[in-house]
Coordinates of C-alpha atoms in Angstrom, one line a residue:
M1 CA 5.7 -35.4 113.2
V2 CA 5.3 -34.0 109.6
M3 CA 8.5 -32.1 110.1
I4 CA 10.4 -35.2 111.2
D5 CA 9.0 -37.2 108.3
Q6 CA 10.3 -34.4 105.9
Y7 CA 13.8 -34.7 107.2
I8 CA 13.8 -38.5 107.2
L9 CA 12.8 -38.2 103.5
G10 CA 15.4 -35.6 103.0
G11 CA 18.0 -37.9 104.3
F12 CA 16.8 -40.7 102.0
V13 CA 16.7 -38.4 99.0
A14 CA 20.2 -37.1 99.8
S15 CA 21.6 -40.6 99.0
L16 CA 20.3 -40.1 95.4
V17 CA 21.8 -36.7 95.2
A18 CA 25.1 -37.4 96.9
F19 CA 27.0 -38.3 93.8
V20 CA 26.0 -35.0 92.3
L21 CA 28.7 -33.6 94.5
L22 CA 31.2 -36.1 93.2
Y23 CA 30.2 -35.2 89.7
N24 CA 30.9 -31.6 90.5
L25 CA 34.4 -32.2 91.6
P26 CA 37.0 -30.5 89.3
R27 CA 37.7 -32.6 86.2
K28 CA 40.3 -32.3 83.4
T29 CA 38.8 -30.7 80.4
R30 CA 39.8 -31.1 76.8
K31 CA 42.3 -28.8 75.2
T32 CA 40.4 -25.9 73.5
N33 CA 43.3 -24.5 71.5
K34 CA 43.2 -21.3 73.4
V35 CA 45.9 -18.7 72.6
S36 CA 47.0 -15.7 74.4
K37 CA 44.9 -12.5 74.1
V38 CA 45.4 -11.0 70.6
G39 CA 46.9 -7.6 70.8
R40 CA 46.2 -4.5 68.7
G41 CA 48.6 -3.0 66.2
D42 CA 51.3 -5.3 64.8
E43 CA 50.0 -8.3 66.6
C44 CA 46.5 -7.8 65.2
I45 CA 44.9 -10.7 63.3
K46 CA 45.1 -9.9 59.6
T47 CA 42.4 -11.1 57.1
S48 CA 41.0 -9.7 54.0
A49 CA 37.3 -9.5 53.2
V50 CA 35.6 -11.4 50.3
G51 CA 36.1 -9.6 47.1
G52 CA 33.4 -8.5 44.6
G53 CA 31.6 -6.1 46.9
S54 CA 29.1 -3.5 46.0
G55 CA 31.8 -0.8 45.7
T56 CA 30.4 1.0 48.7
E57 CA 32.3 1.6 52.0
A58 CA 30.5 -1.4 53.4
G59 CA 31.5 -3.7 50.6
G60 CA 35.0 -4.9 51.6
D61 CA 36.3 -3.7 55.0
A62 CA 35.1 -6.4 57.4
D63 CA 36.2 -9.8 58.6
I64 CA 32.9 -10.5 60.3
I65 CA 29.4 -9.0 59.9
I66 CA 27.1 -9.2 62.9
V67 CA 23.4 -8.7 62.3
G68 CA 21.9 -7.2 65.4
A69 CA 23.3 -5.3 68.4
G70 CA 21.3 -6.6 71.3
V71 CA 22.9 -8.3 74.3
A72 CA 24.4 -11.1 72.1
G73 CA 25.4 -8.9 69.2
A74 CA 26.9 -6.0 71.1
A75 CA 28.9 -8.3 73.5
L76 CA 30.1 -10.3 70.5
A77 CA 31.1 -7.2 68.6
Y78 CA 33.3 -6.0 71.5
T79 CA 34.7 -9.5 72.1
L80 CA 35.8 -10.1 68.5
G81 CA 36.9 -6.5 68.0
K82 CA 39.1 -6.7 71.1
D83 CA 40.7 -9.8 69.5
G84 CA 41.6 -7.7 66.4
R85 CA 38.8 -8.6 64.0
R86 CA 37.3 -6.0 61.8
V87 CA 33.7 -6.1 62.7
H88 CA 30.7 -4.5 61.0
V89 CA 27.6 -4.5 63.1
I90 CA 24.2 -3.7 61.5
E91 CA 21.4 -3.0 63.9
R92 CA 17.8 -2.1 63.0
D93 CA 17.5 0.5 65.7
L94 CA 20.4 2.0 67.7
T95 CA 18.2 3.9 70.1
E96 CA 17.8 2.6 73.6
P97 CA 15.6 -0.5 73.6
D98 CA 12.6 -0.6 76.0
R99 CA 11.8 -4.2 76.9
I100 CA 10.2 -6.0 79.9
V101 CA 12.5 -9.0 79.7
G102 CA 16.3 -9.4 79.7
E103 CA 16.4 -7.5 83.0
L104 CA 18.0 -10.1 85.3
L105 CA 21.5 -11.4 84.8
Q106 CA 22.3 -14.5 86.9
P107 CA 25.6 -14.8 88.7
G108 CA 26.8 -17.3 86.1
G109 CA 26.1 -14.8 83.4
Y110 CA 28.0 -12.1 85.4
L111 CA 31.0 -14.4 85.6
K112 CA 30.9 -14.7 81.8
L113 CA 30.6 -10.9 81.5
M114 CA 33.7 -10.5 83.6
E115 CA 35.5 -13.1 81.4
L116 CA 34.7 -10.9 78.3
G117 CA 35.8 -7.7 80.1
L118 CA 32.3 -6.2 80.0
E119 CA 31.5 -6.1 83.7
D120 CA 31.7 -2.3 83.8
C121 CA 28.6 -2.3 81.6
V122 CA 26.4 -2.9 84.6
G123 CA 28.0 0.2 86.2
D124 CA 26.4 3.6 86.1
I125 CA 22.9 2.2 85.1
D126 CA 21.5 1.9 88.6
A127 CA 21.8 -1.9 88.5
Q128 CA 20.8 -3.7 91.6
R129 CA 22.7 -6.7 93.1
V130 CA 20.7 -9.9 93.5
F131 CA 21.8 -12.6 96.0
G132 CA 19.0 -15.2 95.5
Y133 CA 15.3 -15.7 95.5
A134 CA 12.3 -15.7 97.8
L135 CA 9.7 -18.3 97.0
Y136 CA 6.1 -17.9 98.0
K137 CA 3.3 -20.5 98.0
D138 CA 0.0 -20.4 99.8
G139 CA 1.1 -17.8 102.3
K140 CA 4.4 -19.6 103.1
A141 CA 7.8 -18.2 102.1
T142 CA 11.3 -19.6 101.9
K143 CA 14.6 -17.8 101.0
L144 CA 17.0 -19.4 98.6
S145 CA 20.5 -17.8 98.4
Y146 CA 23.0 -18.2 95.6
P147 CA 26.1 -20.2 96.7
L148 CA 28.6 -17.4 96.3
E149 CA 31.0 -18.1 99.1
K150 CA 33.8 -19.3 96.8
F151 CA 33.6 -16.3 94.5
D152 CA 34.9 -12.7 94.6
A153 CA 32.7 -10.3 96.6
D154 CA 31.6 -8.5 93.4
V155 CA 30.1 -11.7 92.0
S156 CA 26.3 -11.8 92.3
G157 CA 23.3 -11.5 90.1
R158 CA 22.4 -8.1 88.6
S159 CA 19.0 -6.6 87.7
F160 CA 18.6 -3.5 85.6
H161 CA 16.8 -1.7 82.7
N162 CA 17.6 -3.9 79.7
G163 CA 18.0 -0.9 77.4
R164 CA 20.5 0.8 79.6
F165 CA 22.6 -2.4 79.7
I166 CA 22.5 -2.8 75.9
Q167 CA 23.4 0.8 75.3
R168 CA 26.5 0.5 77.6
M169 CA 27.7 -2.5 75.6
R170 CA 27.1 -0.8 72.3
E171 CA 29.1 2.2 73.5
K172 CA 31.9 0.0 74.7
A173 CA 32.0 -1.8 71.4
A174 CA 32.0 1.4 69.4
T175 CA 35.2 2.6 71.3
L176 CA 37.2 0.1 69.3
A177 CA 38.5 1.5 66.1
N178 CA 37.9 -1.8 64.2
V179 CA 34.3 -2.1 65.2
R180 CA 31.7 -0.2 63.1
L181 CA 28.1 0.1 64.3
E182 CA 25.6 1.1 61.7
Q183 CA 21.9 1.5 61.8
G184 CA 20.2 -0.5 59.0
T185 CA 17.8 -3.3 58.3
V186 CA 19.2 -6.5 56.9
T187 CA 16.8 -7.8 54.3
S188 CA 18.6 -11.0 53.2
L189 CA 21.7 -13.1 53.4
L190 CA 23.8 -13.2 50.2
E191 CA 24.4 -16.8 49.2
E192 CA 26.5 -18.2 46.4
K193 CA 26.6 -22.0 45.8
G194 CA 25.4 -22.6 49.4
T195 CA 27.9 -20.3 51.0
V196 CA 26.9 -17.1 52.7
K197 CA 29.0 -14.3 51.4
G198 CA 27.5 -11.3 53.3
V199 CA 24.2 -9.4 53.6
Q200 CA 21.9 -7.1 51.8
Y201 CA 20.6 -4.2 53.9
K202 CA 18.8 -0.9 53.9
T203 CA 20.5 2.0 55.6
K204 CA 18.7 4.5 57.8
N205 CA 18.2 6.7 54.8
G206 CA 16.7 3.9 52.7
E207 CA 19.8 3.2 50.6
E208 CA 20.2 -0.5 49.6
I209 CA 23.7 -1.7 50.2
T210 CA 25.5 -5.0 49.9
A211 CA 28.1 -5.9 52.5
Y212 CA 30.6 -8.8 52.2
A213 CA 32.6 -10.6 54.9
P214 CA 34.1 -14.1 55.3
L215 CA 31.8 -14.8 58.2
T216 CA 28.3 -13.5 59.0
I217 CA 26.9 -14.0 62.5
V218 CA 23.1 -13.5 62.8
C219 CA 22.1 -12.2 66.3
D220 CA 18.8 -10.5 65.3
G221 CA 16.8 -11.7 68.3
C222 CA 13.6 -13.6 69.0
F223 CA 11.8 -12.0 66.0
S224 CA 14.6 -13.0 63.6
N225 CA 13.6 -13.0 60.0
L226 CA 16.9 -14.6 58.9
R227 CA 16.9 -17.7 61.0
R228 CA 14.8 -19.8 58.6
S229 CA 17.7 -20.2 56.2
L230 CA 20.1 -21.3 58.9
C231 CA 18.0 -23.5 61.2
T232 CA 14.7 -25.4 61.5
P233 CA 12.8 -23.1 63.9
Q234 CA 10.3 -24.9 66.2
V235 CA 9.0 -22.0 68.2
D236 CA 6.6 -22.7 71.1
I237 CA 4.7 -19.9 72.9
P238 CA 3.5 -21.4 76.2
S239 CA 2.5 -18.1 77.8
C240 CA 2.8 -14.3 77.9
F241 CA 4.4 -12.0 80.4
V242 CA 2.4 -9.0 81.5
G243 CA 4.8 -6.4 82.8
L244 CA 4.3 -3.6 85.3
I245 CA 6.6 -1.3 87.2
L246 CA 5.9 -0.9 90.9
E247 CA 7.0 2.3 92.6
N248 CA 7.2 3.6 96.2
C249 CA 7.6 0.1 97.8
E250 CA 10.2 -2.3 98.9
L251 CA 10.5 -6.1 98.4
P252 CA 10.1 -8.2 101.5
Y253 CA 13.5 -9.7 101.0
V254 CA 16.1 -7.1 100.0
N255 CA 18.3 -7.9 97.0
H256 CA 16.3 -11.0 96.2
G257 CA 14.1 -11.9 93.3
H258 CA 10.6 -12.9 94.4
V259 CA 8.7 -15.8 92.8
V260 CA 5.0 -16.3 93.8
L261 CA 3.7 -19.8 92.9
A262 CA 0.3 -18.4 92.0
D263 CA -2.8 -19.8 90.3
P264 CA -2.6 -20.4 87.3
S265 CA 1.1 -19.6 86.9
P266 CA 4.0 -17.8 88.5
I267 CA 4.4 -14.1 89.3
L268 CA 7.9 -12.5 89.4
F269 CA 9.2 -9.4 91.2
Y270 CA 12.7 -7.9 91.2
K271 CA 14.2 -4.5 91.4
I272 CA 15.5 -2.9 88.2
S273 CA 16.6 0.4 89.7
S274 CA 16.8 1.9 93.2
T275 CA 13.2 3.1 92.9
E276 CA 11.5 0.6 90.6
I277 CA 10.4 -3.0 91.0
R278 CA 9.6 -5.0 87.8
C279 CA 6.6 -7.2 88.1
L280 CA 6.0 -10.0 85.5
V281 CA 2.7 -11.8 85.6
D282 CA 2.7 -15.1 83.6
V283 CA -0.5 -15.7 81.7
P284 CA -0.7 -19.2 80.2
G285 CA -1.6 -19.6 76.5
Q286 CA -1.6 -17.2 73.6
K287 CA -5.1 -15.8 74.1
V288 CA -4.8 -13.3 76.9
P289 CA -7.2 -10.7 78.2
S290 CA -7.2 -7.5 76.2
V291 CA -5.3 -4.5 77.5
A292 CA -7.2 -2.0 75.4
S293 CA -10.6 -3.1 76.5
G294 CA -9.7 -3.0 80.2
E295 CA -10.0 -6.8 80.6
M296 CA -6.4 -7.2 81.5
A297 CA -6.6 -4.6 84.2
N298 CA -9.6 -6.3 85.7
Y299 CA -7.9 -9.7 85.5
L300 CA -4.9 -8.3 87.4
K301 CA -7.0 -6.7 90.1
T302 CA -9.4 -9.6 90.7
A303 CA -7.3 -12.8 90.0
V304 CA -3.7 -11.8 90.5
A305 CA -3.6 -9.0 93.2
P306 CA -5.0 -11.2 96.0
Q307 CA -2.2 -13.7 95.6
I308 CA 0.8 -11.3 95.8
P309 CA 2.7 -10.5 99.1
P310 CA 0.7 -7.9 101.1
Q311 CA 3.7 -5.5 101.2
L312 CA 3.4 -5.1 97.4
Y313 CA -0.4 -4.9 97.1
D314 CA -1.0 -1.2 97.1
A315 CA 1.9 -0.5 94.7
F316 CA 0.6 -3.3 92.4
I317 CA -2.9 -1.7 92.2
A318 CA -1.4 1.7 91.7
A319 CA 0.7 0.4 88.7
I320 CA -2.5 -1.1 87.2
E321 CA -4.3 2.2 87.6
K322 CA -1.4 4.1 86.0
G323 CA -2.2 2.1 82.9
A324 CA 1.4 1.2 81.7
I325 CA 0.7 -2.4 81.1
R326 CA 3.1 -4.2 78.7
M327 CA 2.9 -7.6 77.2
M328 CA 5.5 -10.0 75.8
P329 CA 5.0 -13.5 74.4
N330 CA 7.3 -16.1 76.0
R331 CA 9.0 -18.2 73.4
S332 CA 11.0 -21.3 73.6
M333 CA 12.9 -22.8 70.7
P334 CA 15.5 -25.7 70.8
A335 CA 18.7 -25.1 68.9
N336 CA 18.4 -26.9 65.6
P337 CA 21.0 -25.4 63.3
H338 CA 21.8 -26.2 59.7
P339 CA 25.6 -25.8 59.5
T340 CA 26.0 -23.3 56.7
P341 CA 29.4 -22.2 55.3
G342 CA 30.0 -18.5 55.9
A343 CA 27.2 -18.0 58.6
L344 CA 26.5 -18.7 62.2
L345 CA 23.4 -18.1 64.4
M346 CA 23.7 -16.7 68.0
G347 CA 21.4 -15.5 70.8
D348 CA 17.6 -15.6 70.7
A349 CA 17.7 -16.0 66.9
F350 CA 19.2 -19.4 67.5
N351 CA 17.9 -20.7 70.8
M352 CA 15.3 -19.6 73.3
R353 CA 13.9 -20.9 76.6
H354 CA 11.0 -19.7 78.9
P355 CA 12.3 -16.5 80.7
L356 CA 11.0 -17.7 84.1
T357 CA 14.6 -18.5 85.3
G358 CA 16.3 -15.4 83.7
G359 CA 18.8 -17.6 81.9
G360 CA 18.8 -16.2 78.4
M361 CA 21.7 -13.7 78.8
T362 CA 23.8 -16.3 80.6
V363 CA 23.4 -18.7 77.6
A364 CA 24.2 -15.9 75.1
L365 CA 27.4 -14.7 77.0
S366 CA 28.5 -18.3 77.5
D367 CA 28.1 -19.0 73.8
I368 CA 30.2 -15.9 73.0
V369 CA 33.1 -17.2 75.3
V370 CA 32.9 -20.6 73.4
L371 CA 33.0 -18.9 70.0
R372 CA 35.7 -16.5 70.9
D373 CA 38.0 -19.4 72.0
L374 CA 37.3 -21.3 68.8
L375 CA 38.0 -18.3 66.6
R376 CA 41.2 -17.1 68.3
P377 CA 43.6 -19.5 66.7
L378 CA 42.3 -18.7 63.2
H379 CA 44.1 -16.1 61.1
D380 CA 42.1 -16.7 58.0
L381 CA 38.3 -17.0 57.8
H382 CA 38.0 -17.3 54.0
D383 CA 37.9 -21.1 53.6
A384 CA 34.2 -21.2 54.3
P385 CA 33.6 -25.0 54.0
T386 CA 36.5 -25.8 56.3
L387 CA 35.6 -23.1 58.8
C388 CA 32.0 -24.4 58.8
K389 CA 33.2 -27.9 59.6
Y390 CA 35.4 -26.6 62.4
L391 CA 32.7 -24.5 63.9
E392 CA 30.4 -27.5 64.2
S393 CA 32.2 -28.0 67.5
F394 CA 30.5 -24.8 68.7
Y395 CA 27.2 -26.5 68.7
T396 CA 28.5 -29.3 70.9
L397 CA 30.8 -27.3 73.2
R398 CA 27.9 -25.0 74.2
K399 CA 25.6 -27.8 75.1
P400 CA 26.4 -28.4 78.8
V401 CA 25.7 -24.8 79.8
A402 CA 22.9 -24.1 77.3
S403 CA 21.0 -27.4 77.7
T404 CA 21.1 -27.2 81.5
I405 CA 19.6 -23.7 81.6
N406 CA 17.1 -24.5 78.8
T407 CA 15.9 -27.7 80.4
L408 CA 15.6 -26.2 83.9
A409 CA 13.6 -23.2 82.5
G410 CA 11.1 -25.5 80.7
A411 CA 10.8 -28.0 83.5
L412 CA 10.5 -25.5 86.3
Y413 CA 7.8 -23.5 84.5
K414 CA 5.7 -26.7 84.1
V415 CA 6.2 -27.7 87.8
F416 CA 5.5 -24.1 89.1
C417 CA 2.2 -23.8 87.1
A418 CA -1.0 -24.8 89.0
S419 CA -2.9 -27.8 87.7
P420 CA -6.1 -29.6 88.6
D421 CA -4.3 -32.9 88.3
P422 CA -3.6 -34.2 91.9
A423 CA -0.2 -35.7 90.8
R424 CA 0.9 -32.3 89.4
K425 CA -0.3 -30.6 92.6
E426 CA 1.8 -33.0 94.7
M427 CA 4.9 -32.4 92.5
R428 CA 4.5 -28.6 92.9
E429 CA 4.1 -28.9 96.7
A430 CA 7.1 -31.3 96.8
C431 CA 9.2 -28.9 94.9
F432 CA 8.5 -26.0 97.3
D433 CA 9.1 -28.2 100.4
Y434 CA 12.2 -29.7 98.9
L435 CA 13.8 -26.3 98.3
S436 CA 12.7 -25.2 101.8
L437 CA 14.8 -28.0 103.4
G438 CA 17.9 -25.9 102.8
G439 CA 21.5 -27.3 102.5
I440 CA 22.1 -29.4 99.4
F441 CA 18.4 -29.4 98.7
S442 CA 18.3 -25.7 98.0
E443 CA 22.0 -25.0 97.1
G444 CA 22.0 -27.7 94.3
P445 CA 19.0 -26.4 92.4
V446 CA 19.9 -22.7 93.0
S447 CA 23.4 -23.3 91.7
L448 CA 21.8 -24.7 88.5
L449 CA 19.4 -21.8 88.3
S450 CA 22.1 -19.2 88.7
G451 CA 24.4 -20.7 86.0
L452 CA 27.1 -21.4 88.6
N453 CA 26.9 -25.2 88.1
P454 CA 25.8 -25.8 84.5
R455 CA 25.9 -29.6 84.7
P456 CA 23.1 -31.5 83.1
L457 CA 23.5 -34.6 85.3
S458 CA 23.1 -32.4 88.4
L459 CA 19.8 -31.1 87.0
F460 CA 18.5 -34.5 86.2
L461 CA 19.3 -35.9 89.6
H462 CA 17.8 -33.0 91.5
F463 CA 14.7 -33.1 89.4
F464 CA 14.0 -36.7 90.1
A465 CA 15.1 -36.3 93.8
V466 CA 12.1 -33.8 94.0
A467 CA 9.8 -36.5 92.5
V468 CA 11.1 -39.2 94.8
Y469 CA 10.7 -36.8 97.8
G470 CA 7.1 -36.2 96.7
V471 CA 6.4 -40.0 96.4
G472 CA 8.0 -40.6 99.8
R473 CA 5.7 -38.0 101.4
L474 CA 2.7 -39.8 100.0
L475 CA 3.9 -43.2 101.4
I476 CA 4.6 -42.0 104.9
P477 CA 3.3 -43.0 107.3
F478 CA 0.9 -45.4 105.7
P479 CA 1.1 -46.3 101.9
S480 CA -2.6 -46.8 101.0
P481 CA -3.3 -48.1 97.5
Q482 CA -4.6 -44.7 96.5
R483 CA -1.5 -43.0 97.6
V484 CA 0.8 -45.5 95.9
W485 CA -1.1 -44.9 92.6
L486 CA -0.8 -41.2 93.1
G487 CA 2.9 -41.6 93.7
A488 CA 3.3 -43.6 90.5
R489 CA 1.4 -40.9 88.6
L490 CA 3.7 -38.3 90.1
L491 CA 6.8 -40.1 88.8
S492 CA 5.2 -40.6 85.4
G493 CA 4.2 -36.9 85.3
A494 CA 7.8 -35.9 86.2
S495 CA 9.1 -38.1 83.4
G496 CA 6.6 -36.6 81.0
I497 CA 7.9 -33.1 81.9
I498 CA 11.6 -33.5 81.6
F499 CA 12.2 -36.2 79.0
P500 CA 10.7 -34.4 76.0
I501 CA 12.8 -31.3 76.9
I502 CA 16.0 -33.4 77.1
K503 CA 15.1 -35.2 73.8
A504 CA 14.7 -31.8 72.1
E505 CA 18.1 -30.6 73.5
G506 CA 19.8 -33.8 72.3
V507 CA 20.6 -36.6 74.8
R508 CA 24.1 -37.3 73.5
Q509 CA 25.1 -33.7 73.1
M510 CA 23.7 -32.9 76.6
F511 CA 25.1 -35.8 78.7
F512 CA 27.9 -37.2 76.6
P513 CA 29.3 -34.4 74.5
A514 CA 32.8 -36.0 74.4
T515 CA 31.3 -38.8 72.2
V516 CA 30.3 -36.4 69.5
P517 CA 33.0 -36.2 66.8
A518 CA 32.7 -32.4 66.5
Y519 CA 33.9 -32.1 70.1
Y520 CA 37.5 -32.8 68.9
R521 CA 37.6 -30.6 65.8
A522 CA 41.1 -29.0 65.5
P523 CA 41.5 -25.5 64.0
P524 CA 42.1 -25.5 60.2
A525 CA 45.8 -25.5 59.2
V526 CA 47.3 -22.1 58.4
H527 CA 48.3 -21.9 54.8

């Protein structure tokens, strides 16, 4: 009887979601002023750097300075260098990074990687293919596959060691003669009458150097010390990830990420090499048990271990005993830039979301595609005020992809966390059961999660379809006053989750970008 009710509800909810499919039909897009790929040699874009440099080699040989060579910085350096720009990349540490996040690239991000010509960077690093997720709750499991039928066989998610991926992109960027990677610490942006002219930095040897360029792009990551002059940062830290590496075991569902809806918050598992499984335990709040005192190990053994799939239990305990417990604060920050002549923010320095959904690299790579297409028609970057006005369209054109992924990450994290509130409990249960129905009920949300369908309206409809589904379950078979009240609280709670996130992203830019004047900015005229 319960199963029949679920499918009756599913049919009812499907009517709400049906026009999502209509919304996803191919539509005409605006002209983006794309030009053919810029060649090297005689066809190379020619610009000259801002004069008045420090007199050093770094003082006048770049069209664009990129601060940071992480995922965003390295990919951007290669992309702009391939288009003929002279690029100077300054990175604090060029040795291989060792992080516990940025290890899962969604299929939508892989498509962007292909578009940028960087797909070979996931080769030769023992990257693992990912075809979807397995979702666990209270001993039940459901498999959610990416809708990849319409794509080339090579398209899927990829999981890997973050540092290996970054090093491959740095190496590829460095193969271009017009891209210069340098190890150094940027201490400040150089401003003159409100226009950024370049950067001041310290070399590896401690020498202070001034570098000039018509455009400086800041990609110095989540710990950016330069963002305050280019945006209004409102950084929220809802939780921390505790990272472990599990060995000598296999995931129950091969080539799938695993999400356990645990108490108090989710636990993630995915392979990052042929022999290693990354485990990320989300711990809400900023005050977490101490690793040094052994509190964290005890918490993982007593509170977390009993909730994970039995196949992973022994390896999980062994990883704790090994003692290699890492922690990383989870940050979210809406994009709130100050358009500044001569400068632009990219990557985590500019916009962050909870890493639960693994969408950060997809957003960064999508942003690079947008920026590349905007810059391609420009042969001269020197008119900073005019360029700044033109590049305001970047902030609007990126919104549909970025805001969909950002909103989904924030909303899903809140839904997936346990709560003593009965309405929140019902929402969490409804979400699991809705996804378990299969068909459009799983394919729609998973296509959003994977970055394959970055449409804000689809996200909005599916989110409230889950809420309506939850209310319907409460009202069938007999809608008692208590259940009606709980259903009303469920809808109210769902609204309280998603509307603040949408407001922070910008309702107009997210749902109606074509109404924003910057959407139609034409490239500056060539003088």
